[in-house]
Protein backbone atom coordinates (compact mmCIF):
# COMPACT_ATOMS: atom_id res chain seq x y z
CA UNK A 1 0.00 0.00 0.00
CA UNK A 2 2.99 2.33 -0.22
CA UNK A 3 3.12 3.02 -3.96
CA UNK A 4 1.26 6.21 -4.93
CA UNK A 5 0.97 5.09 -8.58
CA UNK A 6 2.25 8.37 -9.94
CA UNK A 7 2.43 8.62 -13.71
CA UNK A 8 5.92 9.07 -15.18
CA UNK A 9 8.29 11.16 -13.09
CA UNK A 10 5.58 13.00 -11.14
CA UNK A 11 6.43 13.06 -7.44
CA UNK A 12 4.27 15.48 -5.45
CA UNK A 13 0.71 15.57 -4.08
CA UNK A 14 -1.32 18.66 -3.28
CA UNK A 15 -4.31 18.79 -0.96
CA UNK A 16 -6.93 21.10 -2.45
CA UNK A 17 -8.62 21.58 0.89
CA UNK A 18 -12.42 21.96 0.68
CA UNK A 19 -12.37 22.53 -3.07
CA UNK A 20 -15.41 21.51 -5.12
CA UNK A 21 -15.06 18.55 -7.45
CA UNK A 22 -15.86 20.52 -10.59
CA UNK A 23 -13.10 22.97 -9.68
CA UNK A 24 -10.64 20.16 -8.95
CA UNK A 25 -11.42 18.59 -12.32
CA UNK A 26 -10.67 21.92 -14.00
CA UNK A 27 -7.50 22.35 -11.99
CA UNK A 28 -6.25 18.87 -12.93
CA UNK A 29 -6.64 19.70 -16.60
CA UNK A 30 -5.39 23.26 -16.65
CA UNK A 31 -2.72 23.24 -13.94
CA UNK A 32 -1.91 20.11 -11.92
CA UNK A 33 -1.46 17.97 -15.02
CA UNK A 34 0.60 20.45 -17.08
CA UNK A 35 2.73 21.54 -14.11
CA UNK A 36 3.67 18.00 -13.16
CA UNK A 37 1.79 17.31 -9.95
CA UNK A 38 1.44 13.59 -9.28
CA UNK A 39 -1.80 13.64 -7.35
CA UNK A 40 -4.46 15.53 -5.51
CA UNK A 41 -5.88 14.80 -2.07
CA UNK A 42 -9.52 15.72 -1.60
CA UNK A 43 -11.20 16.51 1.72
CA UNK A 44 -13.53 13.81 3.13
CA UNK A 45 -16.16 13.00 0.50
CA UNK A 46 -18.86 11.25 2.52
CA UNK A 47 -21.86 12.72 4.27
CA UNK A 48 -20.98 14.52 7.49
CA UNK A 49 -22.68 16.54 10.22
CA UNK A 50 -23.80 20.06 9.42
CA UNK A 51 -22.53 22.20 12.30
CA UNK A 52 -23.22 25.77 13.38
CA UNK A 53 -21.13 28.24 11.38
CA UNK A 54 -19.98 25.43 9.07
CA UNK A 55 -16.48 24.90 10.52
CA UNK A 56 -13.96 23.01 8.36
CA UNK A 57 -13.82 20.24 10.94
CA UNK A 58 -17.42 19.16 10.38
CA UNK A 59 -16.05 17.06 7.54
CA UNK A 60 -14.38 14.91 10.20
CA UNK A 61 -17.78 13.95 11.68
CA UNK A 62 -19.25 11.29 9.35
CA UNK A 63 -22.99 10.64 9.23
CA UNK A 64 -23.05 8.04 6.42
CA UNK A 65 -21.00 6.84 3.47
CA UNK A 66 -23.16 8.59 0.91
CA UNK A 67 -20.93 10.73 -1.29
CA UNK A 68 -22.44 14.14 -0.88
CA UNK A 69 -20.92 17.24 0.67
CA UNK A 70 -20.60 20.90 -0.23
CA UNK A 71 -17.81 19.82 -2.59
CA UNK A 72 -20.31 17.94 -4.73
CA UNK A 73 -22.21 14.70 -5.19
CA UNK A 74 -21.27 11.23 -6.31
CA UNK A 75 -21.59 11.96 -10.03
CA UNK A 76 -19.48 15.07 -9.78
CA UNK A 77 -16.88 13.19 -7.76
CA UNK A 78 -16.76 10.41 -10.29
CA UNK A 79 -16.42 12.77 -13.21
CA UNK A 80 -13.58 14.61 -11.45
CA UNK A 81 -11.68 11.35 -10.88
CA UNK A 82 -11.88 10.53 -14.57
CA UNK A 83 -10.76 13.97 -15.64
CA UNK A 84 -7.82 13.98 -13.20
CA UNK A 85 -6.64 10.50 -14.17
CA UNK A 86 -6.77 11.47 -17.84
CA UNK A 87 -4.73 14.59 -17.04
CA UNK A 88 -2.09 12.34 -15.42
CA UNK A 89 -3.07 13.28 -11.87
CA UNK A 90 -4.03 10.66 -9.26
CA UNK A 91 -6.79 11.21 -6.71
CA UNK A 92 -6.54 10.30 -3.01
CA UNK A 93 -9.48 10.57 -0.65
CA UNK A 94 -9.21 11.53 3.01
CA UNK A 95 -11.22 8.78 4.76
CA UNK A 96 -12.55 8.94 8.31
CA UNK A 97 -13.10 5.36 9.48
CA UNK A 98 -12.44 5.66 13.19
CA UNK A 99 -15.60 7.39 14.25
CA UNK A 100 -18.89 9.06 13.38
CA UNK A 101 -20.07 12.35 14.93
CA UNK A 102 -19.75 13.81 18.40
CA UNK A 103 -22.62 14.04 20.87
CA UNK A 104 -25.22 15.96 18.86
CA UNK A 105 -28.10 15.24 16.58
CA UNK A 106 -29.32 16.72 13.36
CA UNK A 107 -29.04 16.27 9.65
CA UNK A 108 -26.06 15.36 7.53
CA UNK A 109 -25.01 16.88 4.23
CA UNK A 110 -26.98 14.25 2.27
CA UNK A 111 -30.09 14.84 4.37
CA UNK A 112 -29.78 11.80 6.61
CA UNK A 113 -30.83 12.17 10.24
CA UNK A 114 -28.33 11.20 12.92
CA UNK A 115 -28.29 11.11 16.68
CA UNK A 116 -24.85 10.98 18.27
CA UNK A 117 -26.21 10.69 21.82
CA UNK A 118 -27.95 7.45 20.93
CA UNK A 119 -25.36 6.43 18.36
CA UNK A 120 -27.95 6.12 15.64
CA UNK A 121 -26.88 6.66 12.05
CA UNK A 122 -29.72 5.35 9.88
CA UNK A 123 -27.99 6.57 6.71
CA UNK A 124 -25.51 3.65 6.96
CA UNK A 125 -27.24 2.18 9.05
CA UNK A 126 -25.15 2.00 12.26
CA UNK A 127 -26.66 1.59 15.72
CA UNK A 128 -25.31 1.44 19.29
CA UNK A 129 -24.10 -2.16 18.87
CA UNK A 130 -21.57 -0.95 16.27
CA UNK A 131 -19.71 1.34 18.65
CA UNK A 132 -17.16 0.81 21.37
CA UNK A 133 -18.61 1.23 24.84
CA UNK A 134 -17.94 0.28 28.46
CA UNK A 135 -17.22 -3.34 27.50
CA UNK A 136 -14.21 -2.32 25.36
CA UNK A 137 -13.20 1.16 26.57
CA UNK A 138 -11.95 1.22 30.17
CA UNK A 139 -12.35 4.93 30.95
CA UNK A 140 -15.32 6.21 32.90
CA UNK A 141 -16.57 8.78 30.37
CA UNK A 142 -15.46 6.68 27.39
CA UNK A 143 -12.96 9.38 26.42
CA UNK A 144 -9.29 8.78 25.62
CA UNK A 145 -7.44 10.00 28.71
CA UNK A 146 -4.06 8.26 28.45
CA UNK A 147 -3.10 8.68 24.79
CA UNK A 148 -0.15 6.31 25.13
CA UNK A 149 -2.40 3.47 26.29
CA UNK A 150 -3.17 1.31 23.25
CA UNK A 151 -6.56 0.09 24.48
CA UNK A 152 -7.83 3.55 25.40
CA UNK A 153 -6.40 5.07 22.29
CA UNK A 154 -8.16 2.53 20.03
CA UNK A 155 -11.39 1.80 21.89
CA UNK A 156 -12.27 5.08 23.55
CA UNK A 157 -13.53 8.32 22.06
CA UNK A 158 -11.30 10.86 20.36
CA UNK A 159 -12.66 14.31 21.33
CA UNK A 160 -16.07 12.76 22.07
CA UNK A 161 -16.40 11.32 18.58
CA UNK A 162 -18.47 8.11 18.61
CA UNK A 163 -15.93 5.35 18.20
CA UNK A 164 -16.68 2.61 15.69
CA UNK A 165 -16.09 -1.01 16.63
CA UNK A 166 -14.06 -2.16 13.68
CA UNK A 167 -13.67 -5.61 15.13
CA UNK A 168 -17.33 -6.02 14.19
CA UNK A 169 -17.73 -7.67 10.79
CA UNK A 170 -20.75 -5.57 9.87
CA UNK A 171 -18.79 -2.32 10.46
CA UNK A 172 -15.91 -3.59 8.38
CA UNK A 173 -18.22 -4.61 5.59
CA UNK A 174 -19.82 -1.15 5.40
CA UNK A 175 -16.42 0.51 5.32
CA UNK A 176 -15.08 -1.89 2.70
CA UNK A 177 -18.13 -1.22 0.52
CA UNK A 178 -17.45 2.52 0.75
CA UNK A 179 -13.74 2.24 -0.03
CA UNK A 180 -14.33 -0.19 -2.88
CA UNK A 181 -16.85 2.15 -4.41
CA UNK A 182 -14.20 4.89 -4.45
CA UNK A 183 -11.63 2.47 -5.88
CA UNK A 184 -14.01 1.44 -8.64
CA UNK A 185 -14.50 5.11 -9.51
CA UNK A 186 -10.75 5.27 -10.16
CA UNK A 187 -9.14 6.76 -7.05
CA UNK A 188 -5.53 5.75 -6.39
CA UNK A 189 -5.77 5.57 -2.63
CA UNK A 190 -6.57 7.09 0.72
CA UNK A 191 -5.34 9.30 3.51
CA UNK A 192 -6.38 7.35 6.55
CA UNK A 193 -7.55 9.71 9.28
CA UNK A 194 -6.75 8.98 12.93
CA UNK A 195 -4.95 5.67 12.26
CA UNK A 196 -3.42 5.71 15.73
CA UNK A 197 -6.94 5.23 17.05
CA UNK A 198 -7.65 2.07 15.09
CA UNK A 199 -6.19 -1.40 15.66
CA UNK A 200 -3.62 -2.35 13.01
CA UNK A 201 -5.21 -5.81 12.70
CA UNK A 202 -8.63 -4.31 11.98
CA UNK A 203 -7.14 -2.07 9.31
CA UNK A 204 -5.21 -5.03 7.90
CA UNK A 205 -8.47 -6.95 7.63
CA UNK A 206 -10.23 -4.09 5.87
CA UNK A 207 -7.40 -3.24 3.47
CA UNK A 208 -6.79 -6.86 2.50
CA UNK A 209 -10.36 -7.03 1.24
CA UNK A 210 -10.16 -3.95 -0.95
CA UNK A 211 -10.39 -4.28 -4.70
CA UNK A 212 -7.42 -3.75 -6.94
CA UNK A 213 -7.38 -0.33 -8.55
CA UNK A 214 -9.56 0.27 -11.58
CA UNK A 215 -7.88 -1.17 -14.67
CA UNK A 216 -9.21 1.60 -16.83
CA UNK A 217 -6.57 3.84 -15.24
CA UNK A 218 -4.06 1.55 -13.51
CA UNK A 219 -2.00 -1.53 -14.39
CA UNK A 220 -3.67 -4.75 -13.28
CA UNK A 221 -3.12 -5.92 -9.70
CA UNK A 222 -2.39 -2.39 -8.43
CA UNK A 223 -3.11 -1.98 -4.74
CA UNK A 224 -4.45 1.26 -3.28
CA UNK A 225 -1.95 3.73 -1.85
CA UNK A 226 -2.67 4.40 1.82
CA UNK A 227 -1.02 6.97 4.06
CA UNK A 228 -1.70 7.08 7.74
CA UNK A 229 -2.12 9.92 10.11
CA UNK A 230 -0.02 8.88 13.08
CA UNK A 231 1.05 11.76 15.26
CA UNK A 232 4.34 10.59 16.70
CA UNK A 233 7.26 12.69 17.84
CA UNK A 234 9.39 9.91 19.33
CA UNK A 235 9.38 8.40 22.79
CA UNK A 236 6.83 5.97 24.20
CA UNK A 237 3.25 5.54 23.16
CA UNK A 238 1.95 4.08 19.96
CA UNK A 239 4.79 3.50 17.55
CA UNK A 240 4.35 4.10 13.81
CA UNK A 241 6.15 0.81 13.15
CA UNK A 242 2.92 -0.97 14.00
CA UNK A 243 1.43 0.48 10.82
CA UNK A 244 4.31 0.21 8.37
CA UNK A 245 2.94 -2.89 6.66
CA UNK A 246 -0.32 -0.97 6.12
CA UNK A 247 1.02 1.82 3.94
CA UNK A 248 3.04 4.98 4.45
CA UNK A 249 3.23 6.96 7.67
CA UNK A 250 2.77 10.72 7.75
CA UNK A 251 6.09 11.49 9.45
CA UNK A 252 5.28 14.27 11.92
CA UNK A 253 8.91 14.60 12.96
CA UNK A 254 9.65 15.90 9.46
CA UNK A 255 7.61 19.10 9.67
CA UNK A 256 8.55 19.58 13.33
CA UNK A 257 12.31 19.49 12.76
CA UNK A 258 12.23 21.49 9.53
CA UNK A 259 10.00 24.17 11.00
CA UNK A 260 12.30 24.40 13.98
CA UNK A 261 15.28 24.99 11.70
CA UNK A 262 13.56 27.50 9.41
CA UNK A 263 12.31 29.46 12.39
CA UNK A 264 15.92 29.89 13.47
CA UNK A 265 15.83 27.57 16.48
CA UNK A 266 18.38 25.20 15.01
CA UNK A 267 21.17 25.79 12.51
CA UNK A 268 20.66 24.91 8.87
CA UNK A 269 24.05 23.20 8.77
CA UNK A 270 22.76 20.32 10.86
CA UNK A 271 20.40 19.25 8.11
CA UNK A 272 23.34 17.60 6.36
CA UNK A 273 22.21 14.15 7.49
CA UNK A 274 18.52 14.85 8.02
CA UNK A 275 16.35 11.73 7.80
CA UNK A 276 16.73 8.32 9.39
CA UNK A 277 19.84 9.52 11.22
CA UNK A 278 17.59 11.92 13.09
CA UNK A 279 15.35 9.02 14.08
CA UNK A 280 12.83 9.46 11.29
CA UNK A 281 11.34 6.37 9.65
CA UNK A 282 12.72 5.10 6.34
CA UNK A 283 12.18 7.35 3.38
CA UNK A 284 10.32 4.58 1.55
CA UNK A 285 7.76 4.43 4.38
CA UNK A 286 7.38 8.17 4.79
CA UNK A 287 4.84 10.75 3.68
CA UNK A 288 5.76 14.34 4.47
CA UNK A 289 4.40 17.88 4.72
CA UNK A 290 5.20 21.31 6.10
CA UNK A 291 1.64 22.58 6.49
CA UNK A 292 -1.65 20.64 6.65
CA UNK A 293 -5.35 21.26 7.23
CA UNK A 294 -4.67 20.76 10.95
CA UNK A 295 -1.28 22.50 11.31
CA UNK A 296 -2.59 25.60 9.51
CA UNK A 297 -4.29 26.66 12.71
CA UNK A 298 -1.43 25.75 15.02
CA UNK A 299 0.18 22.72 16.56
CA UNK A 300 -2.39 21.48 19.07
CA UNK A 301 -3.95 24.90 18.74
CA UNK A 302 -0.73 26.75 19.53
CA UNK A 303 0.76 29.04 16.90
CA UNK A 304 4.46 29.65 16.52
CA UNK A 305 5.65 26.09 15.91
CA UNK A 306 3.89 25.63 12.60
CA UNK A 307 4.42 27.54 9.36
CA UNK A 308 1.30 28.48 7.42
CA UNK A 309 0.26 30.71 4.52
CA UNK A 310 0.35 33.85 6.67
CA UNK A 311 4.15 33.65 6.58
CA UNK A 312 4.57 33.06 2.85
CA UNK A 313 8.35 33.58 2.66
CA UNK A 314 8.96 31.10 5.42
CA UNK A 315 6.44 28.64 4.00
CA UNK A 316 8.06 28.80 0.57
CA UNK A 317 11.55 28.26 1.98
CA UNK A 318 10.60 25.31 4.18
CA UNK A 319 8.57 23.80 1.34
CA UNK A 320 11.53 24.23 -0.98
CA UNK A 321 13.68 22.23 1.38
CA UNK A 322 11.03 19.53 1.57
CA UNK A 323 10.87 19.30 -2.23
CA UNK A 324 14.62 19.41 -2.77
CA UNK A 325 15.55 16.87 -0.12
CA UNK A 326 15.56 13.20 -1.02
CA UNK A 327 13.03 11.87 1.45
CA UNK A 328 9.45 10.54 1.45
CA UNK A 329 6.45 11.58 -0.59
CA UNK A 330 5.67 15.28 -0.17
CA UNK A 331 2.26 16.87 0.07
CA UNK A 332 1.57 20.57 -0.32
CA UNK A 333 -1.44 22.06 1.38
CA UNK A 334 -3.46 24.41 -0.79
CA UNK A 335 -5.66 26.32 1.60
CA UNK A 336 -8.20 29.10 1.76
CA UNK A 337 -8.05 32.49 3.40
CA UNK A 338 -9.61 33.16 6.76
CA UNK A 339 -9.38 36.03 9.19
CA UNK A 340 -6.85 35.03 11.79
CA UNK A 341 -7.49 36.44 15.25
CA UNK A 342 -4.45 35.67 17.33
CA UNK A 343 -4.81 35.85 21.08
CA UNK A 344 -2.37 34.38 23.59
CA UNK A 345 -0.67 32.40 20.83
CA UNK A 346 -3.92 30.87 19.61
CA UNK A 347 -6.05 31.56 16.58
CA UNK A 348 -9.58 32.26 17.81
CA UNK A 349 -10.80 31.75 14.26
CA UNK A 350 -9.21 28.35 13.84
CA UNK A 351 -12.63 26.83 13.15
CA UNK A 352 -13.48 28.98 10.11
CA UNK A 353 -14.59 26.92 7.12
CA UNK A 354 -14.09 27.47 3.41
CA UNK A 355 -15.23 30.67 1.67
CA UNK A 356 -18.93 30.60 0.86
CA UNK A 357 -21.57 32.73 -0.78
CA UNK A 358 -24.67 34.02 1.05
CA UNK A 359 -26.34 30.64 0.67
CA UNK A 360 -23.48 28.70 2.21
CA UNK A 361 -22.23 27.29 -1.08
CA UNK A 362 -18.48 27.01 -1.40
CA UNK A 363 -17.14 29.69 -3.74
CA UNK A 364 -15.46 28.46 -6.92
CA UNK A 365 -11.89 29.17 -7.87
CA UNK A 366 -11.82 31.61 -10.78
CA UNK A 367 -8.73 31.72 -12.93
CA UNK A 368 -8.18 34.90 -14.92
CA UNK A 369 -6.50 35.01 -18.35
CA UNK A 370 -3.26 36.21 -16.72
CA UNK A 371 -3.31 33.13 -14.43
CA UNK A 372 -4.16 35.17 -11.33
CA UNK A 373 -7.12 33.93 -9.29
CA UNK A 374 -9.68 35.16 -6.77
CA UNK A 375 -7.11 35.19 -4.01
CA UNK A 376 -9.35 36.97 -1.54
CA UNK A 377 -10.79 33.48 -1.04
CA UNK A 378 -8.22 30.90 -2.07
CA UNK A 379 -4.52 30.82 -1.25
CA UNK A 380 -3.56 28.33 -3.98
CA UNK A 381 -0.13 27.62 -2.53
CA UNK A 382 0.23 24.96 -5.22
CA UNK A 383 0.22 27.80 -7.78
CA UNK A 384 2.99 29.82 -6.15
CA UNK A 385 5.85 29.88 -8.61
CA UNK A 386 8.59 29.05 -6.11
CA UNK A 387 6.57 25.99 -5.15
CA UNK A 388 5.51 24.62 -8.52
CA UNK A 389 8.99 25.22 -9.94
CA UNK A 390 10.37 22.97 -7.22
CA UNK A 391 7.68 20.38 -7.94
CA UNK A 392 9.27 20.30 -11.40
CA UNK A 393 12.75 20.24 -9.82
CA UNK A 394 11.77 17.13 -7.88
CA UNK A 395 10.62 15.39 -11.06
CA UNK A 396 13.86 16.25 -12.82
CA UNK A 397 16.26 15.19 -10.07
CA UNK A 398 14.23 12.04 -9.39
CA UNK A 399 16.17 9.73 -7.05
CA UNK A 400 19.58 11.28 -7.58
CA UNK A 401 21.57 11.36 -4.34
CA UNK A 402 22.35 14.45 -2.30
CA UNK A 403 25.97 15.33 -3.01
CA UNK A 404 28.25 18.37 -2.99
CA UNK A 405 26.94 19.44 0.40
CA UNK A 406 28.34 22.76 1.54
CA UNK A 407 27.62 24.87 4.61
CA UNK A 408 29.19 27.92 6.20
CA UNK A 409 29.13 26.32 9.62
CA UNK A 410 25.89 28.11 10.40
CA UNK A 411 22.83 29.04 8.37
CA UNK A 412 23.93 28.88 4.77
CA UNK A 413 23.76 25.56 2.95
CA UNK A 414 23.89 24.21 -0.58
CA UNK A 415 23.72 20.79 -2.17
CA UNK A 416 23.16 19.18 -5.50
CA UNK A 417 21.03 16.25 -6.54
CA UNK A 418 23.47 14.16 -8.51
CA UNK A 419 24.34 16.19 -11.59
CA UNK A 420 20.75 17.21 -12.33
CA UNK A 421 19.82 19.93 -9.86
CA UNK A 422 21.34 22.37 -7.38
CA UNK A 423 19.87 24.40 -4.51
CA UNK A 424 21.21 26.84 -1.92
CA UNK A 425 19.64 28.48 1.15
CA UNK A 426 20.67 31.57 3.04
CA UNK A 427 19.00 31.93 6.41
CA UNK A 428 21.94 33.69 8.02
CA UNK A 429 19.87 36.75 8.80
CA UNK A 430 17.28 34.86 10.78
CA UNK A 431 19.99 33.36 12.90
CA UNK A 432 21.89 36.52 13.66
CA UNK A 433 18.76 38.46 14.42
CA UNK A 434 17.83 35.82 16.90
CA UNK A 435 21.23 35.79 18.51
CA UNK A 436 21.57 39.45 19.22
CA UNK A 437 17.96 40.43 19.80
CA UNK A 438 18.07 42.80 16.87
CA UNK A 439 20.83 45.01 18.29
CA UNK A 440 22.94 44.09 15.35
CA UNK A 441 26.58 45.01 15.35
CA UNK A 442 27.71 42.93 12.45
CA UNK A 443 28.85 43.38 8.91
CA UNK A 444 25.80 43.08 6.67
CA UNK A 445 28.00 41.49 4.01
CA UNK A 446 28.44 38.51 6.26
CA UNK A 447 24.75 37.91 5.91
CA UNK A 448 24.98 37.50 2.16
CA UNK A 449 25.71 34.13 0.65
CA UNK A 450 28.49 34.89 -1.84
CA UNK A 451 30.53 31.86 -2.63
CA UNK A 452 31.99 29.78 -5.43
CA UNK A 453 30.38 26.37 -5.05
CA UNK A 454 30.35 22.97 -6.71
CA UNK A 455 26.95 22.60 -8.36
CA UNK A 456 27.45 19.14 -9.82
CA UNK A 457 25.95 20.47 -13.07
CA UNK A 458 27.36 20.22 -16.60
CA UNK A 459 28.95 23.44 -17.90
CA UNK A 460 26.60 26.18 -19.09
CA UNK A 461 24.42 29.09 -18.07
CA UNK A 462 21.54 28.22 -15.77
CA UNK A 463 18.50 30.27 -14.72
CA UNK A 464 17.42 30.53 -11.11
CA UNK A 465 13.89 29.10 -10.94
CA UNK A 466 13.10 31.06 -7.77
CA UNK A 467 13.78 34.71 -8.64
CA UNK A 468 12.63 34.04 -12.18
CA UNK A 469 12.47 31.35 -14.80
CA UNK A 470 14.01 30.28 -18.05
CA UNK A 471 12.19 32.00 -20.90
CA UNK A 472 13.46 30.55 -24.18
CA UNK A 473 17.12 31.53 -24.35
CA UNK A 474 17.14 34.04 -21.51
CA UNK A 475 16.63 34.10 -17.78
CA UNK A 476 13.96 36.35 -16.30
CA UNK A 477 15.66 36.31 -12.88
CA UNK A 478 19.14 35.50 -11.64
CA UNK A 479 21.48 33.18 -13.46
CA UNK A 480 24.75 31.37 -12.83
CA UNK A 481 27.56 30.28 -15.11
CA UNK A 482 28.78 26.78 -14.38
CA UNK A 483 32.34 26.09 -15.51
CA UNK A 484 33.79 22.91 -17.04
CA UNK A 485 34.33 21.46 -13.57
CA UNK A 486 30.88 22.24 -12.18
CA UNK A 487 31.80 25.34 -10.17
CA UNK A 488 29.76 28.55 -10.15
CA UNK A 489 29.46 31.79 -8.19
CA UNK A 490 26.32 31.67 -6.07
CA UNK A 491 24.78 34.79 -4.60
CA UNK A 492 21.82 35.18 -2.25
CA UNK A 493 21.72 38.63 -0.70
CA UNK A 494 20.59 39.11 2.89
CA UNK A 495 17.76 41.40 1.83
CA UNK A 496 16.26 39.18 -0.86
CA UNK A 497 12.66 38.12 -0.39
CA UNK A 498 13.29 34.48 -1.17
CA UNK A 499 16.15 33.06 0.82
CA UNK A 500 16.95 30.32 -1.66
CA UNK A 501 18.31 29.72 -5.14
CA UNK A 502 17.58 26.66 -7.29
CA UNK A 503 18.25 25.42 -10.77
CA UNK A 504 18.23 22.19 -12.76
CA UNK A 505 19.03 20.72 -16.16
CA UNK A 506 15.91 22.10 -17.83
CA UNK A 507 16.71 25.62 -16.67
CA UNK A 508 19.93 25.57 -18.71
CA UNK A 509 20.09 28.05 -21.57
C1 LIG B 1 -7.73 13.86 12.53
N1 LIG B 1 -6.75 13.09 12.40
O1 LIG B 1 -6.49 12.06 13.18
C2 LIG B 1 -7.91 15.05 11.70
O2 LIG B 1 -6.69 15.37 11.05
C3 LIG B 1 -8.41 16.16 12.54
O3 LIG B 1 -8.59 17.30 11.73
C4 LIG B 1 -9.72 15.72 13.20
O4 LIG B 1 -10.14 16.67 14.17
C5 LIG B 1 -9.55 14.43 14.00
N2 LIG B 1 -8.59 13.55 13.50
C6 LIG B 1 -10.88 13.70 14.01
O5 LIG B 1 -11.20 13.25 12.72
C7 LIG B 1 -10.97 17.74 13.70
C8 LIG B 1 -10.78 18.95 14.62
C9 LIG B 1 -11.42 18.72 15.97
C10 LIG B 1 -12.89 18.38 15.76
C11 LIG B 1 -12.93 17.09 14.93
C12 LIG B 1 -14.34 16.62 14.64
O6 LIG B 1 -9.36 19.19 14.78
O7 LIG B 1 -11.32 19.95 16.74
O8 LIG B 1 -13.53 18.20 17.00
O9 LIG B 1 -12.31 17.33 13.65
O10 LIG B 1 -15.06 17.61 13.96
C13 LIG B 1 -14.72 18.97 17.20
C14 LIG B 1 -14.57 19.96 18.36
C15 LIG B 1 -14.34 19.20 19.66
C16 LIG B 1 -15.51 18.26 19.92
C17 LIG B 1 -15.67 17.34 18.71
C18 LIG B 1 -16.90 16.44 18.87
O11 LIG B 1 -13.48 20.82 18.09
O12 LIG B 1 -14.24 20.14 20.74
O13 LIG B 1 -15.29 17.49 21.07
O14 LIG B 1 -15.84 18.10 17.52
O15 LIG B 1 -18.10 17.19 18.85
CA1 LIG C 1 -11.09 3.87 17.67
Short mmCIF file of N, CA and C in Angstrom, two decimals, residues 49-51 61 101-106 114-117 121 162:
data_model
loop_
_atom_site.label_atom_id
_atom_site.label_comp_id
_atom_site.label_asym_id
_atom_site.label_seq_id
_atom_site.Cartn_x
_atom_site.Cartn_y
_atom_site.Cartn_z
N UNK A 49 -21.78 15.67 9.45
CA UNK A 49 -22.68 16.54 10.22
C UNK A 49 -22.62 17.96 9.69
N UNK A 50 -23.77 18.63 9.71
CA UNK A 50 -23.80 20.06 9.42
C UNK A 50 -23.74 20.76 10.77
N UNK A 51 -22.70 21.57 10.99
CA UNK A 51 -22.53 22.20 12.30
C UNK A 51 -22.71 23.71 12.21
N UNK A 61 -16.69 14.55 10.89
CA UNK A 61 -17.78 13.95 11.68
C UNK A 61 -18.76 13.25 10.74
N UNK A 101 -20.04 10.98 14.40
CA UNK A 101 -20.07 12.35 14.93
C UNK A 101 -19.78 12.40 16.43
N UNK A 102 -19.78 13.61 16.96
CA UNK A 102 -19.75 13.81 18.40
C UNK A 102 -21.17 13.69 18.95
N UNK A 103 -21.34 14.17 20.19
CA UNK A 103 -22.62 14.04 20.87
C UNK A 103 -23.62 15.12 20.49
N UNK A 104 -24.17 15.02 19.28
CA UNK A 104 -25.22 15.96 18.86
C UNK A 104 -26.14 15.20 17.93
N UNK A 105 -27.24 15.87 17.58
CA UNK A 105 -28.10 15.24 16.58
C UNK A 105 -28.49 16.28 15.55
N UNK A 106 -28.97 15.78 14.42
CA UNK A 106 -29.32 16.72 13.36
C UNK A 106 -29.34 16.02 12.02
N UNK A 114 -29.25 11.96 12.05
CA UNK A 114 -28.33 11.20 12.92
C UNK A 114 -28.54 11.65 14.35
N UNK A 115 -28.22 10.76 15.27
CA UNK A 115 -28.29 11.11 16.68
C UNK A 115 -27.06 10.53 17.39
N UNK A 116 -26.10 11.40 17.65
CA UNK A 116 -24.85 10.98 18.27
C UNK A 116 -25.03 10.50 19.71
N UNK A 117 -25.99 11.11 20.43
CA UNK A 117 -26.21 10.69 21.82
C UNK A 117 -26.59 9.22 21.86
N UNK A 121 -27.24 6.09 13.34
CA UNK A 121 -26.88 6.66 12.05
C UNK A 121 -27.61 5.89 10.96
N UNK A 162 -17.97 9.46 18.36
CA UNK A 162 -18.47 8.11 18.61
C UNK A 162 -17.60 7.09 17.89
#
